[in-house]
Amino acid sequence: MNRRHFTLSLSSVAALTIAGWLPTARAQAWPDKPVRFVLSQPAGSGPDNVARLLSDRLAKTWAQPVVIDNKPGGQNITGALVAARAPADGSSFYFATTAALVTNPLLFKTLPYDPQKDFVPVAFVAKSPFAILVEASSPIRTMEDLIARSKAEPGKLTLGNEGPRTFSGMIARLFNARSGAQANLVSYSSVGVGSQDLMGKHIDAMVADLASTAALAKQGRMRVLATTSAKRVAGWEQVPALAELLPGFDMVGWFAVVAPKGTPQPVITRANRDISSLLADREVADRIAAIGPIAEPGLSVDQVAAFLAGEHTRWAAITKEIGVLPE
C-alpha cells in the first residue's frame, strides 16, 4: 500500500468513526433544545394536569423548556398522529393514554398511525382509576342500590359516559354485562359536559376518570360509589373497588410516555431515568394523587414494553366480551 492509499484509508476510517460518533455525542448532550410533550387531551384535563406538573420539574432537571402541546380531538388520533410524525431526535415525546396506544387499534379498522410500529416506549407514568359517581344528594348510596334500581326498571336508570367507543363507555358496557344491570348508557362529548348534567340531576350516574372528577367529589358535589380498579385506590380507601362486588373487574386507565420510532436509545434511557426519579419523589407523587392518578415509578423501558404488550392482549379479550368490533 503506497502512502497515498494509506492516507486515504486513514481518512475513510476517520470519517466513518466521526459519522458513527456524532449521533451518540448528540444523544449524550441531550437535551440541547426545548422538549415537547404532545397530548391528545385539552388543557385542564387530567392527563394535561399531570403532564404539566412533570414538565415543570423536568425543565429544571434538563435545563431546557418542556412545552406541552395539546392536540385534542378525533378520539386521540389527532395527537397521536402529530407525535408519530415528529422528528425522532429527542425533541418530541407523546404523553399517551390507554386509548391512544392500546384500544384505538381494536376500535378502528384503519388508523393513520400504528402504536406498535410508530412509537417506542420511554416511561410509565401513572395509573388513572375510573369511578362510578352519582350526584351528592342522590338516593343511590351504593353500587348494590344502583344495580337493583336498574333491574327494577330496565332501561330507565341513566349512566353517563363519553361514548361507546371510549374508555368510560366500554367500562359502562362491561359493568352492564358483568353485573346484569340494565342501565341506559348516555353518551357525552366530554367528562365536563356529563358532570354538569349529573350535578343538574339530568342523569342518575356517570362513569368518569377520577382525575377529572376528584375535585368535584372532594367539594361534596358528587359522590363516588366505587372505583373500577381491582383494589381500593390510595387516597380513596373509603370507596369500595368494583371488584369487591364483581370479582376480576379491573378497568384502569394509565399514562405512559413514548417517543417516535428512531429516537436515540441514550435519550430514551435518560428520559426513563429522569421521569422515574421524579415520580419516586413523594411530593410529586402526592401532587399527582391529588389530581387523581396514582404514580408508578421504577419501570424500565423493557418493563414498559412488556406492560403495553400485555395490555394489547387483555383489551382484545375485553372488546370481544362486550361485542365491540372495529369500524
Coordinates of C-alpha atoms in Angstrom, one line a residue:
M1 CA 0.0 0.0 0.0
N2 CA 1.5 3.3 -1.0
R3 CA 1.4 6.4 1.1
R4 CA -1.5 8.0 -0.9
H5 CA -3.7 4.9 -0.5
F6 CA -2.7 4.6 3.2
T7 CA -3.7 8.3 3.8
L8 CA -7.0 7.8 2.0
S9 CA -7.7 4.7 4.1
L10 CA -7.0 6.6 7.3
S11 CA -9.3 9.4 6.2
S12 CA -12.0 6.9 5.4
V13 CA -11.7 5.3 8.8
A14 CA -11.8 8.7 10.5
A15 CA -14.8 9.8 8.5
L16 CA -16.7 6.6 9.4
T17 CA -15.7 6.9 13.0
I18 CA -16.9 10.5 13.2
A19 CA -20.2 9.6 11.4
G20 CA -20.8 6.9 14.0
W21 CA -19.8 9.1 16.9
L22 CA -21.9 12.1 16.1
P23 CA -25.4 10.7 16.8
T24 CA -24.1 9.3 20.1
A25 CA -22.4 12.6 21.0
R26 CA -25.6 14.4 20.3
A27 CA -27.7 12.0 22.3
Q28 CA -25.2 12.4 25.3
A29 CA -25.6 16.2 25.0
W30 CA -29.4 15.9 25.0
P31 CA -31.4 17.9 25.6
D32 CA -29.7 20.8 23.8
K33 CA -33.0 22.5 22.8
P34 CA -36.6 22.7 24.1
V35 CA -38.5 19.4 24.5
R36 CA -42.1 19.0 23.5
F37 CA -44.7 16.7 25.1
V38 CA -47.7 16.1 22.7
L39 CA -51.0 15.4 24.4
S40 CA -54.3 14.2 22.8
Q41 CA -56.3 15.9 25.6
P42 CA -57.2 19.5 26.1
A43 CA -55.7 21.9 28.6
G44 CA -57.2 21.4 32.1
S45 CA -57.9 17.7 31.6
G46 CA -56.5 15.0 33.9
P47 CA -53.6 14.0 31.6
D48 CA -52.8 17.6 30.9
N49 CA -52.6 18.5 34.6
V50 CA -50.2 15.6 35.3
A51 CA -48.1 16.3 32.2
R52 CA -47.7 20.0 33.2
L53 CA -46.7 19.0 36.7
L54 CA -44.0 16.8 35.3
S55 CA -42.9 19.2 32.6
D56 CA -42.2 21.9 35.2
R57 CA -39.9 19.6 37.1
L58 CA -38.3 18.1 34.0
A59 CA -37.5 21.6 32.7
K60 CA -35.3 22.1 35.8
T61 CA -33.7 18.7 35.5
W62 CA -33.0 19.1 31.8
A63 CA -32.2 22.9 31.9
Q64 CA -34.5 23.3 28.9
P65 CA -38.1 24.4 28.5
V66 CA -40.5 21.4 28.3
V67 CA -43.5 22.6 26.3
I68 CA -47.0 21.0 26.5
D69 CA -48.6 20.8 23.0
N70 CA -52.3 20.0 23.3
K71 CA -53.7 18.3 20.2
P72 CA -57.2 17.1 21.3
G73 CA -59.8 15.5 19.1
G74 CA -60.5 12.5 16.9
Q75 CA -60.5 10.1 19.8
N76 CA -56.8 10.7 20.4
I77 CA -56.0 10.2 16.7
T78 CA -55.1 13.8 16.1
G79 CA -52.5 14.0 18.9
A80 CA -51.1 10.5 18.2
L81 CA -50.5 11.4 14.5
V82 CA -48.7 14.6 15.4
A83 CA -46.5 12.8 17.8
A84 CA -45.8 9.9 15.4
R85 CA -44.7 12.3 12.6
A86 CA -42.5 14.4 14.9
P87 CA -38.7 14.3 14.4
A88 CA -37.1 11.3 16.1
D89 CA -34.3 13.3 17.7
G90 CA -35.4 13.5 21.3
S91 CA -37.2 16.8 20.9
S92 CA -40.7 15.4 21.0
F93 CA -42.4 12.8 23.2
Y94 CA -46.0 11.6 23.3
F95 CA -47.7 11.7 26.7
A96 CA -50.1 8.9 25.8
T97 CA -53.2 7.2 27.3
T98 CA -54.6 3.7 27.1
A99 CA -56.9 4.7 24.3
A100 CA -54.1 6.0 22.0
L101 CA -51.7 3.1 22.5
V102 CA -54.0 0.1 23.1
T103 CA -57.7 0.4 22.4
N104 CA -57.8 2.5 19.2
P105 CA -56.4 -0.3 17.1
L106 CA -59.2 -2.5 18.4
L107 CA -61.9 0.1 17.7
F108 CA -60.9 1.3 14.2
K109 CA -60.3 -0.8 11.1
T110 CA -57.8 1.7 9.8
L111 CA -55.7 4.3 11.7
P112 CA -53.3 6.8 10.3
Y113 CA -50.7 5.7 12.9
D114 CA -49.6 2.3 14.3
P115 CA -49.0 2.4 18.0
Q116 CA -46.6 -0.6 17.9
K117 CA -44.6 0.5 14.8
D118 CA -44.6 4.3 15.1
F119 CA -43.6 4.6 18.8
V120 CA -41.0 3.2 21.2
P121 CA -41.7 3.0 25.0
V122 CA -40.0 5.5 27.2
A123 CA -41.5 5.5 30.7
F124 CA -44.6 4.5 32.6
V125 CA -46.2 7.5 34.5
A126 CA -49.3 6.6 36.4
K127 CA -52.5 4.6 36.6
S128 CA -55.7 6.6 36.3
P129 CA -58.6 5.0 38.2
F130 CA -62.1 5.4 36.9
A131 CA -65.1 5.6 39.1
I132 CA -68.9 5.4 39.1
L133 CA -70.4 8.5 40.6
V134 CA -73.7 10.0 41.5
E135 CA -74.9 13.5 42.4
A136 CA -74.2 14.2 46.0
S137 CA -77.9 14.1 47.2
S138 CA -78.8 11.0 45.1
P139 CA -80.8 8.4 46.9
I140 CA -78.5 5.8 45.3
R141 CA -76.0 5.2 48.1
T142 CA -74.2 2.0 46.9
M143 CA -73.4 0.0 43.8
E144 CA -75.9 -2.6 45.0
D145 CA -78.6 0.2 45.1
L146 CA -77.7 1.2 41.5
I147 CA -77.8 -2.3 40.2
A148 CA -81.1 -3.1 41.9
R149 CA -82.7 0.0 40.6
S150 CA -81.6 -0.6 37.1
K151 CA -83.0 -4.1 37.2
A152 CA -86.3 -3.0 38.7
E153 CA -86.9 -0.6 35.8
P154 CA -84.8 -1.8 32.9
G155 CA -83.5 1.0 30.7
K156 CA -84.7 3.8 33.0
L157 CA -81.6 4.4 35.1
T158 CA -79.2 6.5 33.1
L159 CA -75.5 6.0 33.2
G160 CA -73.4 8.8 31.6
N161 CA -70.1 8.1 29.7
E162 CA -68.1 9.5 26.9
G163 CA -69.4 7.2 24.2
P164 CA -69.5 3.5 23.3
R165 CA -66.0 3.5 21.8
T166 CA -64.3 5.4 24.6
F167 CA -62.7 4.1 27.8
S168 CA -65.6 5.2 30.0
G169 CA -68.1 3.9 27.5
M170 CA -66.5 0.4 27.5
I171 CA -66.4 0.4 31.3
A172 CA -70.1 1.1 31.3
R173 CA -70.8 -1.7 28.9
L174 CA -68.6 -4.1 30.8
F175 CA -70.3 -3.2 34.0
N176 CA -73.8 -3.8 32.5
A177 CA -72.6 -7.2 31.1
R178 CA -71.0 -8.5 34.3
S179 CA -73.4 -7.2 36.8
G180 CA -76.6 -7.9 34.9
A181 CA -77.5 -4.2 35.3
Q182 CA -79.7 -2.7 32.6
A183 CA -78.6 0.9 32.7
N184 CA -79.4 3.2 29.8
L185 CA -76.0 4.4 28.6
V186 CA -76.0 8.1 27.8
S187 CA -73.1 9.5 25.7
Y188 CA -71.5 12.9 26.3
S189 CA -68.8 14.8 24.3
S190 CA -66.7 15.2 27.4
V191 CA -66.5 14.5 31.1
G192 CA -67.1 18.1 31.8
V193 CA -70.5 18.1 30.0
G194 CA -71.5 14.9 31.6
S195 CA -70.5 16.2 35.0
Q196 CA -72.8 19.2 34.6
D197 CA -75.7 17.0 33.7
L198 CA -75.0 14.7 36.6
M199 CA -74.9 17.6 39.1
G200 CA -78.0 19.0 37.4
K201 CA -79.8 15.7 38.1
H202 CA -80.4 15.1 34.4
I203 CA -78.8 11.6 34.6
D204 CA -78.6 9.2 37.5
A205 CA -74.9 8.2 37.5
M206 CA -71.8 8.6 35.5
V207 CA -68.6 6.7 34.6
A208 CA -65.6 9.0 34.6
D209 CA -61.9 9.2 35.5
L210 CA -61.0 10.3 39.0
A211 CA -58.5 12.8 37.6
S212 CA -61.4 14.8 36.0
T213 CA -63.9 14.4 38.8
A214 CA -61.8 14.2 42.1
A215 CA -62.2 18.0 42.8
L216 CA -65.9 17.9 42.4
A217 CA -66.2 14.8 44.6
K218 CA -64.0 16.4 47.3
Q219 CA -66.1 19.5 47.2
G220 CA -69.2 17.4 48.0
R221 CA -70.9 17.9 44.7
M222 CA -70.6 14.3 43.6
R223 CA -70.4 11.0 45.5
V224 CA -68.1 8.2 44.4
L225 CA -69.9 4.8 44.7
A226 CA -67.0 2.7 43.5
T227 CA -63.7 2.7 41.7
T228 CA -63.3 0.5 38.7
S229 CA -59.9 -0.9 39.9
A230 CA -59.1 -4.3 41.2
K231 CA -58.2 -2.8 44.6
R232 CA -59.1 0.3 46.5
V233 CA -57.4 3.4 45.4
A234 CA -54.8 5.1 47.6
G235 CA -56.4 8.3 48.9
W236 CA -59.9 6.9 48.3
E237 CA -59.7 3.9 50.7
Q238 CA -63.2 4.6 52.0
V239 CA -64.6 3.9 48.5
P240 CA -65.0 0.2 47.6
A241 CA -63.4 -1.2 44.4
L242 CA -65.9 -2.6 42.0
A243 CA -64.0 -5.8 42.0
E244 CA -65.3 -6.4 45.6
L245 CA -68.7 -6.8 44.1
L246 CA -67.7 -8.1 40.7
P247 CA -64.5 -10.2 41.2
G248 CA -61.9 -9.7 38.5
F249 CA -63.2 -6.4 37.4
D250 CA -60.2 -4.2 36.7
M251 CA -60.6 -1.3 34.3
V252 CA -58.0 1.3 35.0
G253 CA -56.6 3.8 32.6
W254 CA -52.9 4.8 32.5
F255 CA -50.5 7.3 31.2
A256 CA -47.2 6.4 29.5
V257 CA -44.5 8.4 27.7
V258 CA -43.5 7.1 24.3
A259 CA -41.2 8.6 21.6
P260 CA -41.2 8.5 17.8
K261 CA -39.5 5.4 16.5
G262 CA -35.9 6.0 15.8
T263 CA -35.3 8.2 18.8
P264 CA -31.7 7.5 20.0
Q265 CA -31.5 4.9 22.8
P266 CA -29.4 7.1 25.1
V267 CA -32.2 9.7 25.0
I268 CA -34.8 7.1 25.9
T269 CA -32.7 5.7 28.7
R270 CA -32.1 9.1 30.2
A271 CA -35.7 10.2 29.9
N272 CA -36.8 7.0 31.5
R273 CA -34.4 7.5 34.4
D274 CA -35.3 11.2 34.9
I275 CA -39.1 10.6 34.7
S276 CA -38.9 7.6 37.1
S277 CA -36.8 9.6 39.5
L278 CA -39.4 12.4 39.6
L279 CA -42.3 10.0 40.1
A280 CA -40.4 8.5 43.1
D281 CA -40.3 11.9 44.8
R282 CA -43.0 11.8 47.5
E283 CA -44.0 15.4 46.9
V284 CA -44.5 14.8 43.2
A285 CA -46.4 11.6 43.8
D286 CA -48.7 13.3 46.3
R287 CA -49.4 16.1 43.9
I288 CA -50.3 13.7 41.2
A289 CA -52.5 11.7 43.6
A290 CA -54.3 15.0 44.4
I291 CA -55.1 15.3 40.7
G292 CA -56.4 11.7 40.6
P293 CA -53.9 9.3 39.1
I294 CA -51.5 7.1 41.1
A295 CA -47.8 7.5 40.2
E296 CA -46.0 4.3 39.4
P297 CA -42.2 4.9 39.2
G298 CA -39.4 2.4 38.6
L299 CA -40.5 0.6 35.4
S300 CA -37.6 0.1 33.0
V301 CA -38.0 0.7 29.3
D302 CA -38.3 -3.1 28.8
Q303 CA -40.9 -3.4 31.5
V304 CA -42.9 -0.6 29.9
A305 CA -42.8 -2.5 26.6
A306 CA -43.9 -5.8 28.3
F307 CA -46.8 -3.9 30.1
L308 CA -48.0 -2.5 26.8
A309 CA -47.9 -5.9 25.1
G310 CA -49.9 -7.4 28.0
E311 CA -52.5 -4.6 27.7
H312 CA -53.0 -5.3 24.0
T313 CA -53.8 -8.9 24.8
R314 CA -56.1 -8.1 27.7
W315 CA -58.1 -5.4 25.8
A316 CA -58.5 -7.7 22.8
A317 CA -60.4 -10.1 25.2
I318 CA -62.4 -7.3 26.7
T319 CA -63.6 -5.8 23.4
K320 CA -64.6 -9.3 22.4
E321 CA -66.6 -9.8 25.6
I322 CA -68.6 -6.6 25.2
G323 CA -69.1 -7.1 21.5
V324 CA -67.2 -4.0 20.3
L325 CA -65.9 -4.5 16.7
P326 CA -63.6 -2.2 14.8
E327 CA -65.3 0.3 12.5

